[in-house]
Amino acid sequence: GFLNLRNLYKYSTLIETFNILKYKCPIALYELFTLSSQNNKISLLLPNVTLEIGLQSFVFSASKLWNQYTRSMFEKCSANISGIVVPGSTKKSDLKVTCFG
């Protein structure tokens, strides 16, 4: 099916964030993200914002969405034969199904 505009924004933001974190490109944007070291979780620290407009920035929104959805995405993944977990490799771990289905 089709995603509504709000879910399409979330999906696109999560894909872009994943690519930025994985490939460290563009480096200027990658350096704005801070990985959390708490409990071995793959989460991002929310940037400090001083103005209301800062809440609408890409880095703030992306970090918030990332923290909201990655836990459920990675929980539903199963390891392949080599013992490697690849998000999206099983039907239930697909980003669209997990976050918006």
Short mmCIF file of N, CA, C and O in Angstrom, two decimals:
data_model
loop_
_atom_site.label_atom_id
_atom_site.label_comp_id
_atom_site.label_asym_id
_atom_site.label_seq_id
_atom_site.Cartn_x
_atom_site.Cartn_y
_atom_site.Cartn_z
N GLY A 1 0.81 -1.18 0.00
CA GLY A 1 0.00 0.00 0.00
C GLY A 1 0.87 1.25 0.00
O GLY A 1 2.09 1.21 0.00
N PHE A 2 0.19 2.35 -0.01
CA PHE A 2 0.86 3.64 -0.01
C PHE A 2 0.97 4.19 1.40
O PHE A 2 0.13 3.92 2.25
N LEU A 3 2.01 4.97 1.64
CA LEU A 3 2.19 5.64 2.93
C LEU A 3 1.58 7.03 2.84
O LEU A 3 1.71 7.70 1.81
N ASN A 4 0.91 7.47 3.92
CA ASN A 4 0.43 8.84 3.91
C ASN A 4 1.63 9.78 4.08
O ASN A 4 2.76 9.34 4.34
N LEU A 5 1.42 11.06 3.93
CA LEU A 5 2.52 12.02 3.91
C LEU A 5 3.34 11.99 5.21
O LEU A 5 4.57 12.01 5.17
N ARG A 6 2.68 11.91 6.34
CA ARG A 6 3.40 11.88 7.63
C ARG A 6 4.29 10.65 7.73
O ARG A 6 5.45 10.73 8.14
N ASN A 7 3.77 9.49 7.35
CA ASN A 7 4.56 8.26 7.42
C ASN A 7 5.65 8.23 6.37
O ASN A 7 6.72 7.68 6.60
N LEU A 8 5.40 8.83 5.22
CA LEU A 8 6.43 8.94 4.19
C LEU A 8 7.60 9.79 4.70
O LEU A 8 8.76 9.46 4.48
N TYR A 9 7.28 10.87 5.42
CA TYR A 9 8.33 11.72 6.02
C TYR A 9 9.15 10.91 7.02
O TYR A 9 10.38 10.94 7.01
N LYS A 10 8.46 10.16 7.89
CA LYS A 10 9.17 9.35 8.89
C LYS A 10 10.06 8.31 8.22
O LYS A 10 11.22 8.13 8.59
N TYR A 11 9.52 7.63 7.24
CA TYR A 11 10.26 6.59 6.52
C TYR A 11 11.50 7.18 5.85
O TYR A 11 12.60 6.66 6.00
N SER A 12 11.32 8.28 5.13
CA SER A 12 12.45 8.92 4.43
C SER A 12 13.50 9.42 5.41
O SER A 12 14.70 9.27 5.17
N THR A 13 13.05 9.99 6.52
CA THR A 13 13.98 10.50 7.53
C THR A 13 14.79 9.37 8.14
O THR A 13 16.00 9.49 8.33
N LEU A 14 14.13 8.24 8.45
CA LEU A 14 14.85 7.10 9.02
C LEU A 14 15.84 6.50 8.04
O LEU A 14 16.97 6.15 8.41
N ILE A 15 15.49 6.41 6.77
CA ILE A 15 16.40 5.88 5.75
C ILE A 15 17.60 6.81 5.60
O ILE A 15 18.76 6.35 5.56
N GLU A 16 17.35 8.11 5.53
CA GLU A 16 18.46 9.08 5.41
C GLU A 16 19.37 9.02 6.63
O GLU A 16 20.59 9.04 6.51
N THR A 17 18.78 8.93 7.82
CA THR A 17 19.56 8.86 9.05
C THR A 17 20.43 7.61 9.06
O THR A 17 21.62 7.67 9.39
N PHE A 18 19.84 6.48 8.67
CA PHE A 18 20.60 5.23 8.61
C PHE A 18 21.79 5.37 7.67
O PHE A 18 22.91 5.00 8.01
N ASN A 19 21.55 5.93 6.50
CA ASN A 19 22.64 6.09 5.52
C ASN A 19 23.72 7.06 6.01
O ASN A 19 24.91 6.82 5.80
N ILE A 20 23.31 8.12 6.67
CA ILE A 20 24.28 9.08 7.21
C ILE A 20 25.15 8.41 8.27
O ILE A 20 26.37 8.55 8.28
N LEU A 21 24.51 7.63 9.15
CA LEU A 21 25.26 6.97 10.22
C LEU A 21 26.13 5.84 9.68
O LEU A 21 27.24 5.62 10.17
N LYS A 22 25.65 5.12 8.69
CA LYS A 22 26.40 3.99 8.15
C LYS A 22 27.60 4.44 7.31
O LYS A 22 28.70 3.95 7.48
N TYR A 23 27.38 5.39 6.42
CA TYR A 23 28.43 5.79 5.48
C TYR A 23 29.20 7.04 5.91
O TYR A 23 30.14 7.44 5.24
N LYS A 24 28.75 7.65 7.03
CA LYS A 24 29.39 8.87 7.55
C LYS A 24 29.49 9.94 6.46
O LYS A 24 30.49 10.65 6.34
N CYS A 25 28.44 10.03 5.69
CA CYS A 25 28.42 10.96 4.58
C CYS A 25 27.03 11.56 4.44
O CYS A 25 26.05 10.81 4.46
N PRO A 26 26.89 12.84 4.35
CA PRO A 26 27.94 13.85 4.38
C PRO A 26 28.52 14.00 5.79
O PRO A 26 27.79 13.95 6.78
N ILE A 27 29.80 14.15 5.86
CA ILE A 27 30.51 14.17 7.14
C ILE A 27 30.03 15.31 8.04
O ILE A 27 29.93 15.15 9.26
N ALA A 28 29.71 16.45 7.44
CA ALA A 28 29.25 17.59 8.24
C ALA A 28 27.95 17.27 8.96
O ALA A 28 27.75 17.65 10.12
N LEU A 29 27.07 16.54 8.31
CA LEU A 29 25.82 16.15 8.93
C LEU A 29 26.04 15.01 9.92
O LEU A 29 25.47 15.01 11.02
N TYR A 30 26.89 14.06 9.57
CA TYR A 30 27.21 12.94 10.46
C TYR A 30 27.74 13.45 11.80
O TYR A 30 27.40 12.92 12.86
N GLU A 31 28.57 14.46 11.77
CA GLU A 31 29.18 14.99 13.00
C GLU A 31 28.17 15.68 13.91
O GLU A 31 28.47 15.93 15.08
N LEU A 32 26.99 15.98 13.42
CA LEU A 32 25.95 16.60 14.24
C LEU A 32 25.21 15.57 15.10
O LEU A 32 24.53 15.92 16.05
N PHE A 33 25.33 14.28 14.73
CA PHE A 33 24.69 13.21 15.50
C PHE A 33 25.64 12.70 16.57
O PHE A 33 26.84 12.62 16.35
N THR A 34 25.08 12.35 17.73
CA THR A 34 25.88 11.78 18.82
C THR A 34 25.25 10.47 19.25
O THR A 34 24.10 10.45 19.71
N LEU A 35 25.98 9.38 19.10
CA LEU A 35 25.49 8.08 19.54
C LEU A 35 25.51 7.98 21.05
O LEU A 35 26.46 8.42 21.70
N SER A 36 24.47 7.42 21.61
CA SER A 36 24.40 7.21 23.05
C SER A 36 25.19 5.97 23.41
O SER A 36 25.19 4.98 22.69
N SER A 37 25.85 6.00 24.54
CA SER A 37 26.62 4.84 24.99
C SER A 37 25.90 4.09 26.11
O SER A 37 26.48 3.24 26.76
N GLN A 38 24.63 4.40 26.33
CA GLN A 38 23.87 3.77 27.41
C GLN A 38 23.44 2.36 27.04
O GLN A 38 22.85 2.13 25.99
N ASN A 39 23.70 1.42 27.87
CA ASN A 39 23.20 0.05 27.79
C ASN A 39 23.37 -0.61 26.42
O ASN A 39 22.54 -1.40 26.00
N ASN A 40 24.41 -0.27 25.71
CA ASN A 40 24.68 -0.86 24.39
C ASN A 40 23.51 -0.71 23.42
O ASN A 40 23.28 -1.55 22.57
N LYS A 41 22.72 0.33 23.59
CA LYS A 41 21.59 0.55 22.70
C LYS A 41 22.05 1.42 21.53
O LYS A 41 22.94 2.24 21.65
N ILE A 42 21.42 1.20 20.41
CA ILE A 42 21.72 2.01 19.24
C ILE A 42 20.76 3.19 19.26
O ILE A 42 19.71 3.17 18.62
N SER A 43 21.09 4.18 20.05
CA SER A 43 20.23 5.36 20.13
C SER A 43 21.08 6.62 19.98
O SER A 43 22.30 6.58 20.11
N LEU A 44 20.41 7.71 19.68
CA LEU A 44 21.08 8.98 19.45
C LEU A 44 20.69 9.96 20.55
O LEU A 44 19.54 9.98 20.99
N LEU A 45 21.64 10.74 20.97
CA LEU A 45 21.34 11.80 21.94
C LEU A 45 20.65 12.93 21.20
O LEU A 45 21.04 13.30 20.08
N LEU A 46 19.62 13.48 21.81
CA LEU A 46 18.93 14.62 21.21
C LEU A 46 19.81 15.85 21.36
O LEU A 46 20.35 16.10 22.45
N PRO A 47 19.97 16.62 20.29
CA PRO A 47 20.79 17.83 20.40
C PRO A 47 20.10 18.88 21.29
O PRO A 47 18.87 18.91 21.37
N ASN A 48 20.91 19.69 21.95
CA ASN A 48 20.35 20.78 22.76
C ASN A 48 19.81 21.84 21.82
O ASN A 48 20.48 22.26 20.89
N VAL A 49 18.58 22.26 22.08
CA VAL A 49 17.99 23.33 21.28
C VAL A 49 17.59 24.46 22.21
O VAL A 49 17.10 24.23 23.30
N THR A 50 17.82 25.68 21.78
CA THR A 50 17.48 26.82 22.61
C THR A 50 16.27 27.58 22.09
O THR A 50 15.61 28.28 22.83
N LEU A 51 15.97 27.41 20.81
CA LEU A 51 14.82 28.08 20.23
C LEU A 51 13.80 27.06 19.75
O LEU A 51 14.14 25.93 19.42
N GLU A 52 12.56 27.48 19.69
CA GLU A 52 11.47 26.61 19.22
C GLU A 52 11.76 26.04 17.83
O GLU A 52 11.47 24.90 17.53
N ILE A 53 12.37 26.83 16.99
CA ILE A 53 12.67 26.40 15.61
C ILE A 53 13.66 25.24 15.59
O ILE A 53 13.66 24.43 14.67
N GLY A 54 14.50 25.13 16.62
CA GLY A 54 15.46 24.05 16.70
C GLY A 54 14.80 22.69 16.80
O GLY A 54 15.38 21.68 16.42
N LEU A 55 13.56 22.65 17.32
CA LEU A 55 12.82 21.40 17.42
C LEU A 55 12.42 20.87 16.05
O LEU A 55 12.06 19.71 15.91
N GLN A 56 12.47 21.74 15.04
CA GLN A 56 12.09 21.34 13.69
C GLN A 56 13.30 21.02 12.82
O GLN A 56 13.15 20.74 11.64
N SER A 57 14.48 21.05 13.38
CA SER A 57 15.68 20.78 12.59
C SER A 57 15.75 19.30 12.22
O SER A 57 15.17 18.44 12.90
N PHE A 58 16.46 19.00 11.15
CA PHE A 58 16.57 17.61 10.70
C PHE A 58 17.23 16.75 11.76
O PHE A 58 16.77 15.64 12.04
N VAL A 59 18.30 17.23 12.36
CA VAL A 59 19.05 16.41 13.33
C VAL A 59 18.19 16.08 14.55
O VAL A 59 18.17 14.95 15.02
N PHE A 60 17.44 17.06 15.05
CA PHE A 60 16.57 16.81 16.20
C PHE A 60 15.47 15.83 15.83
O PHE A 60 15.24 14.83 16.53
N SER A 61 14.79 16.08 14.72
CA SER A 61 13.69 15.20 14.29
C SER A 61 14.19 13.80 13.99
O SER A 61 13.56 12.82 14.37
N ALA A 62 15.31 13.70 13.29
CA ALA A 62 15.87 12.40 12.92
C ALA A 62 16.28 11.61 14.16
O ALA A 62 16.01 10.41 14.27
N SER A 63 16.91 12.28 15.13
CA SER A 63 17.34 11.61 16.36
C SER A 63 16.13 11.11 17.14
O SER A 63 16.12 9.99 17.66
N LYS A 64 15.10 11.92 17.21
CA LYS A 64 13.89 11.55 17.94
C LYS A 64 13.20 10.35 17.27
O LYS A 64 12.82 9.39 17.94
N LEU A 65 13.05 10.39 15.96
CA LEU A 65 12.44 9.27 15.24
C LEU A 65 13.30 8.01 15.36
O LEU A 65 12.78 6.90 15.54
N TRP A 66 14.60 8.18 15.22
CA TRP A 66 15.53 7.05 15.33
C TRP A 66 15.35 6.34 16.67
O TRP A 66 15.23 5.12 16.73
N ASN A 67 15.33 7.11 17.74
CA ASN A 67 15.18 6.53 19.08
C ASN A 67 13.81 5.88 19.26
O ASN A 67 13.67 4.90 19.98
N GLN A 68 12.81 6.43 18.61
CA GLN A 68 11.46 5.92 18.74
C GLN A 68 11.28 4.58 18.03
O GLN A 68 10.59 3.70 18.54
N TYR A 69 11.90 4.40 16.87
CA TYR A 69 11.62 3.22 16.05
C TYR A 69 12.72 2.18 15.98
O TYR A 69 12.44 1.02 15.71
N THR A 70 13.97 2.53 16.21
CA THR A 70 15.03 1.53 16.02
C THR A 70 14.93 0.37 17.00
O THR A 70 15.25 -0.76 16.64
N ARG A 71 14.52 0.61 18.21
CA ARG A 71 14.41 -0.47 19.19
C ARG A 71 13.48 -1.57 18.66
O ARG A 71 13.83 -2.74 18.66
N SER A 72 12.33 -1.18 18.14
CA SER A 72 11.39 -2.19 17.63
C SER A 72 11.89 -2.80 16.33
O SER A 72 11.65 -3.98 16.08
N MET A 73 12.61 -2.05 15.51
CA MET A 73 13.15 -2.60 14.27
C MET A 73 14.16 -3.70 14.56
O MET A 73 14.11 -4.77 13.98
N PHE A 74 15.10 -3.43 15.45
CA PHE A 74 16.17 -4.38 15.72
C PHE A 74 15.70 -5.56 16.56
O PHE A 74 16.28 -6.63 16.49
N GLU A 75 14.65 -5.40 17.36
CA GLU A 75 14.14 -6.51 18.15
C GLU A 75 13.53 -7.59 17.26
O GLU A 75 13.57 -8.76 17.60
N LYS A 76 12.98 -7.21 16.13
CA LYS A 76 12.28 -8.15 15.27
C LYS A 76 13.20 -8.81 14.25
O LYS A 76 12.74 -9.56 13.42
N CYS A 77 14.47 -8.54 14.31
CA CYS A 77 15.41 -9.12 13.35
C CYS A 77 15.87 -10.49 13.85
O CYS A 77 16.03 -10.70 15.03
N SER A 78 16.08 -11.38 12.90
CA SER A 78 16.66 -12.66 13.28
C SER A 78 17.99 -12.85 12.56
O SER A 78 18.18 -12.34 11.48
N ALA A 79 18.85 -13.57 13.20
CA ALA A 79 20.19 -13.78 12.65
C ALA A 79 20.13 -14.73 11.45
O ALA A 79 19.31 -15.63 11.41
N ASN A 80 21.03 -14.48 10.49
CA ASN A 80 21.13 -15.40 9.35
C ASN A 80 22.00 -16.59 9.73
O ASN A 80 22.39 -16.74 10.89
N ILE A 81 22.35 -17.42 8.79
CA ILE A 81 23.13 -18.64 9.05
C ILE A 81 24.47 -18.31 9.73
O ILE A 81 24.94 -19.05 10.58
N SER A 82 25.06 -17.18 9.36
CA SER A 82 26.35 -16.80 9.92
C SER A 82 26.23 -16.15 11.29
O SER A 82 27.22 -15.79 11.90
N GLY A 83 25.00 -15.97 11.77
CA GLY A 83 24.79 -15.32 13.06
C GLY A 83 24.77 -13.81 12.97
O GLY A 83 24.83 -13.12 13.97
N ILE A 84 24.65 -13.28 11.76
CA ILE A 84 24.65 -11.83 11.56
C ILE A 84 23.21 -11.34 11.47
O ILE A 84 22.38 -11.92 10.77
N VAL A 85 22.91 -10.27 12.19
CA VAL A 85 21.58 -9.68 12.15
C VAL A 85 21.57 -8.58 11.10
O VAL A 85 22.37 -7.65 11.15
N VAL A 86 20.65 -8.70 10.16
CA VAL A 86 20.52 -7.70 9.10
C VAL A 86 19.11 -7.14 9.16
O VAL A 86 18.15 -7.82 8.79
N PRO A 87 18.94 -5.90 9.67
CA PRO A 87 17.61 -5.32 9.72
C PRO A 87 16.99 -5.31 8.32
O PRO A 87 17.64 -4.98 7.35
N GLY A 88 15.73 -5.71 8.25
CA GLY A 88 15.05 -5.75 6.98
C GLY A 88 15.17 -7.09 6.28
O GLY A 88 14.58 -7.29 5.23
N SER A 89 15.91 -8.03 6.86
CA SER A 89 16.13 -9.31 6.20
C SER A 89 14.97 -10.30 6.44
O SER A 89 14.88 -11.30 5.77
N THR A 90 14.13 -10.02 7.42
CA THR A 90 12.96 -10.86 7.63
C THR A 90 11.71 -10.01 7.42
O THR A 90 11.75 -8.79 7.56
N LYS A 91 10.62 -10.66 7.09
CA LYS A 91 9.39 -9.94 6.76
C LYS A 91 8.96 -9.01 7.90
O LYS A 91 8.58 -7.88 7.68
N LYS A 92 9.02 -9.48 9.13
CA LYS A 92 8.56 -8.69 10.27
C LYS A 92 9.52 -7.54 10.61
O LYS A 92 9.16 -6.64 11.35
N SER A 93 10.74 -7.58 10.13
CA SER A 93 11.69 -6.53 10.48
C SER A 93 11.74 -5.42 9.45
O SER A 93 12.46 -4.48 9.59
N ASP A 94 10.94 -5.54 8.39
CA ASP A 94 10.93 -4.52 7.37
C ASP A 94 10.54 -3.17 7.98
O ASP A 94 9.62 -3.08 8.79
N LEU A 95 11.23 -2.12 7.59
CA LEU A 95 11.02 -0.80 8.17
C LEU A 95 9.57 -0.34 8.03
O LEU A 95 8.98 0.16 8.97
N LYS A 96 8.98 -0.54 6.86
CA LYS A 96 7.60 -0.11 6.66
C LYS A 96 6.64 -0.86 7.57
O LYS A 96 5.75 -0.28 8.18
N VAL A 97 6.81 -2.17 7.67
CA VAL A 97 5.92 -3.00 8.49
C VAL A 97 6.08 -2.65 9.96
O VAL A 97 5.12 -2.48 10.69
N THR A 98 7.32 -2.52 10.41
CA THR A 98 7.60 -2.26 11.82
C THR A 98 7.08 -0.89 12.27
O THR A 98 6.48 -0.76 13.31
N CYS A 99 7.34 0.14 11.48
CA CYS A 99 7.02 1.49 11.90
C CYS A 99 5.63 1.96 11.51
O CYS A 99 5.05 2.78 12.19
N PHE A 100 5.12 1.46 10.41
CA PHE A 100 3.91 2.05 9.88
C PHE A 100 2.82 1.04 9.56
O PHE A 100 1.77 1.41 9.11
N GLY A 101 3.12 -0.23 9.75
CA GLY A 101 2.15 -1.26 9.34
C GLY A 101 1.35 -1.69 10.47
O GLY A 101 0.33 -1.89 10.76
#
